[in-house]
Amino acid sequence: MLPLHKLLFNTLLALPLLAAAEGLIWQKSVHGFDYYRGQLSVHGQYLRRFDDEILGNDICFVVDQPQAQLLPRNDGNMRLEWFCFSNQDTAQQLFNLSNTPPRQACGYQGTATVTIAQYIAYIEESEGHDMARLLSAQNIGQPQLLHCDNNP
């Protein structure tokens, strides 16, 4: 049996690993996607563009640095840390975003802190994006017009 001081020391060393386990934990890889379980809260910008051919008018989220490092990325993945919400109806309600494009603009953007789960990372080298289920949003900034010359 370990002496008490060694047991306490080993426990203290393990605390950072236990804290990391609170975030997103890899489950499996299937058909170009990595699936993660767990929850994560991050701050950044939500946006909805109506001029993006790939995303359509999906509501997506770009995570601020340094929190962006909390999102799972494979080695060599240089893509910006962002994802779209898998539950678009919830995102639309929480961020109070219209389904119709604004006049003389291409979308909306604002800031928020979101809590997400069921993260799915796109790991192929073609056009695709990560997805996450939006659980809640706090500190939601008023949506601002996103002009057409801005890129996500």
Short mmCIF file of C-alpha atoms in Angstrom, two decimals:
data_model
loop_
_atom_site.label_atom_id
_atom_site.label_comp_id
_atom_site.label_asym_id
_atom_site.label_seq_id
_atom_site.Cartn_x
_atom_site.Cartn_y
_atom_site.Cartn_z
CA MET A 1 0.00 0.00 0.00
CA LEU A 2 1.22 3.49 -0.85
CA PRO A 3 2.00 5.93 1.94
CA LEU A 4 -0.57 8.70 2.23
CA HIS A 5 1.75 11.45 0.92
CA LYS A 6 2.50 9.42 -2.26
CA LEU A 7 -1.19 8.75 -2.79
CA LEU A 8 -2.00 12.46 -2.46
CA PHE A 9 0.86 13.38 -4.80
CA ASN A 10 -0.33 10.91 -7.46
CA THR A 11 -3.89 12.20 -7.11
CA LEU A 12 -2.73 15.79 -7.62
CA LEU A 13 -0.82 14.76 -10.73
CA ALA A 14 -3.94 13.12 -12.16
CA LEU A 15 -6.23 16.15 -11.64
CA PRO A 16 -5.36 17.85 -14.96
CA LEU A 17 -6.19 14.62 -16.78
CA LEU A 18 -9.52 14.40 -15.00
CA ALA A 19 -10.32 18.01 -15.90
CA ALA A 20 -9.48 17.35 -19.56
CA ALA A 21 -11.87 14.40 -19.49
CA GLU A 22 -14.72 16.87 -18.91
CA GLY A 23 -14.44 18.08 -22.51
CA LEU A 24 -14.85 16.17 -25.76
CA ILE A 25 -13.73 12.55 -25.78
CA TRP A 26 -13.16 10.60 -29.00
CA GLN A 27 -15.52 7.66 -29.56
CA LYS A 28 -15.05 6.40 -33.10
CA SER A 29 -14.18 7.22 -36.73
CA VAL A 30 -16.72 6.43 -39.44
CA HIS A 31 -16.71 7.44 -43.14
CA GLY A 32 -14.51 10.54 -42.84
CA PHE A 33 -15.86 11.73 -39.49
CA ASP A 34 -14.58 11.48 -35.91
CA TYR A 35 -17.35 11.27 -33.31
CA TYR A 36 -16.91 12.71 -29.81
CA ARG A 37 -18.95 12.52 -26.63
CA GLY A 38 -19.01 15.01 -23.78
CA GLN A 39 -19.78 18.68 -23.48
CA LEU A 40 -17.77 21.82 -24.07
CA SER A 41 -18.43 25.54 -23.51
CA VAL A 42 -16.64 28.01 -25.79
CA HIS A 43 -16.90 31.70 -26.70
CA GLY A 44 -16.90 33.04 -30.23
CA GLN A 45 -19.07 34.31 -33.08
CA TYR A 46 -22.25 32.79 -34.39
CA LEU A 47 -23.05 33.53 -37.99
CA ARG A 48 -25.60 32.82 -40.68
CA ARG A 49 -24.65 33.54 -44.28
CA PHE A 50 -27.12 33.44 -47.12
CA ASP A 51 -24.48 33.63 -49.88
CA ASP A 52 -22.53 30.44 -49.12
CA GLU A 53 -23.11 27.69 -51.69
CA ILE A 54 -21.81 24.92 -49.43
CA LEU A 55 -23.41 25.82 -46.10
CA GLY A 56 -26.66 27.18 -47.44
CA ASN A 57 -28.10 29.27 -44.65
CA ASP A 58 -26.91 27.07 -41.75
CA ILE A 59 -26.02 28.76 -38.48
CA CYS A 60 -22.36 28.16 -37.64
CA PHE A 61 -19.93 29.15 -34.90
CA VAL A 62 -16.29 30.31 -35.04
CA VAL A 63 -14.48 29.74 -31.75
CA ASP A 64 -12.23 32.47 -30.33
CA GLN A 65 -8.59 31.79 -29.48
CA PRO A 66 -7.28 30.33 -27.22
CA GLN A 67 -10.47 28.30 -26.63
CA ALA A 68 -10.33 27.10 -30.23
CA GLN A 69 -7.61 24.69 -29.10
CA LEU A 70 -10.29 22.79 -27.15
CA LEU A 71 -11.88 21.59 -30.40
CA PRO A 72 -10.54 18.27 -31.64
CA ARG A 73 -8.14 18.49 -34.58
CA ASN A 74 -6.04 15.79 -36.22
CA ASP A 75 -2.34 16.42 -36.74
CA GLY A 76 -1.75 18.58 -39.78
CA ASN A 77 -5.30 19.98 -39.83
CA MET A 78 -4.83 23.69 -40.48
CA ARG A 79 -8.51 24.59 -40.88
CA LEU A 80 -10.07 27.37 -38.82
CA GLU A 81 -11.81 26.10 -35.68
CA TRP A 82 -15.50 26.35 -36.50
CA PHE A 83 -18.57 24.16 -36.74
CA CYS A 84 -22.23 24.30 -37.67
CA PHE A 85 -25.06 23.35 -35.36
CA SER A 86 -26.79 20.04 -35.99
CA ASN A 87 -29.99 21.36 -34.39
CA GLN A 88 -30.59 24.42 -36.56
CA ASP A 89 -34.09 25.16 -35.17
CA THR A 90 -32.69 25.52 -31.64
CA ALA A 91 -29.85 27.75 -32.87
CA GLN A 92 -32.26 29.95 -34.81
CA GLN A 93 -34.45 30.44 -31.73
CA LEU A 94 -31.61 31.03 -29.27
CA PHE A 95 -29.82 33.55 -31.50
CA ASN A 96 -33.09 35.12 -32.72
CA LEU A 97 -32.08 34.91 -36.40
CA SER A 98 -34.40 35.33 -39.34
CA ASN A 99 -34.77 32.75 -42.12
CA THR A 100 -34.71 35.48 -44.74
CA PRO A 101 -31.66 37.41 -45.92
CA PRO A 102 -31.43 41.00 -44.67
CA ARG A 103 -31.65 43.83 -47.21
CA GLN A 104 -28.30 44.83 -48.69
CA ALA A 105 -26.40 42.30 -46.54
CA CYS A 106 -25.54 38.63 -46.76
CA GLY A 107 -26.26 37.46 -43.24
CA TYR A 108 -26.01 37.99 -39.52
CA GLN A 109 -23.30 37.58 -36.91
CA GLY A 110 -22.93 38.09 -33.19
CA THR A 111 -21.01 36.90 -30.17
CA ALA A 112 -21.99 34.28 -27.61
CA THR A 113 -20.78 31.58 -25.29
CA VAL A 114 -22.22 28.21 -26.29
CA THR A 115 -22.32 24.81 -24.68
CA ILE A 116 -22.18 22.00 -27.22
CA ALA A 117 -22.25 18.20 -27.25
CA GLN A 118 -22.13 15.35 -29.76
CA TYR A 119 -19.23 16.91 -31.68
CA ILE A 120 -18.55 15.42 -35.11
CA ALA A 121 -15.24 16.42 -36.71
CA TYR A 122 -14.91 16.26 -40.50
CA ILE A 123 -11.48 14.71 -41.14
CA GLU A 124 -11.35 14.44 -44.94
CA GLU A 125 -9.34 16.79 -47.17
CA SER A 126 -12.26 18.14 -49.15
CA GLU A 127 -15.11 20.54 -48.57
CA GLY A 128 -16.92 19.69 -45.37
CA HIS A 129 -17.35 20.99 -41.87
CA ASP A 130 -17.64 19.95 -38.27
CA MET A 131 -21.03 19.67 -36.53
CA ALA A 132 -22.12 19.97 -32.90
CA ARG A 133 -25.41 19.89 -31.02
CA LEU A 134 -26.19 23.25 -29.39
CA LEU A 135 -27.27 22.71 -25.78
CA SER A 136 -27.36 26.32 -24.56
CA ALA A 137 -26.12 29.82 -25.25
CA GLN A 138 -25.22 32.62 -22.84
CA ASN A 139 -24.05 36.21 -23.19
CA ILE A 140 -25.68 36.39 -26.61
CA GLY A 141 -24.80 39.60 -28.44
CA GLN A 142 -27.35 41.30 -30.66
CA PRO A 143 -27.06 40.02 -34.25
CA GLN A 144 -25.29 42.46 -36.56
CA LEU A 145 -25.53 42.59 -40.34
CA LEU A 146 -22.86 40.62 -42.14
CA HIS A 147 -21.90 42.45 -45.31
CA CYS A 148 -21.27 40.50 -48.47
CA ASP A 149 -17.57 41.33 -48.70
CA ASN A 150 -16.88 39.57 -45.33
CA ASN A 151 -15.88 35.94 -45.28
CA PRO A 152 -16.55 33.53 -42.39
#
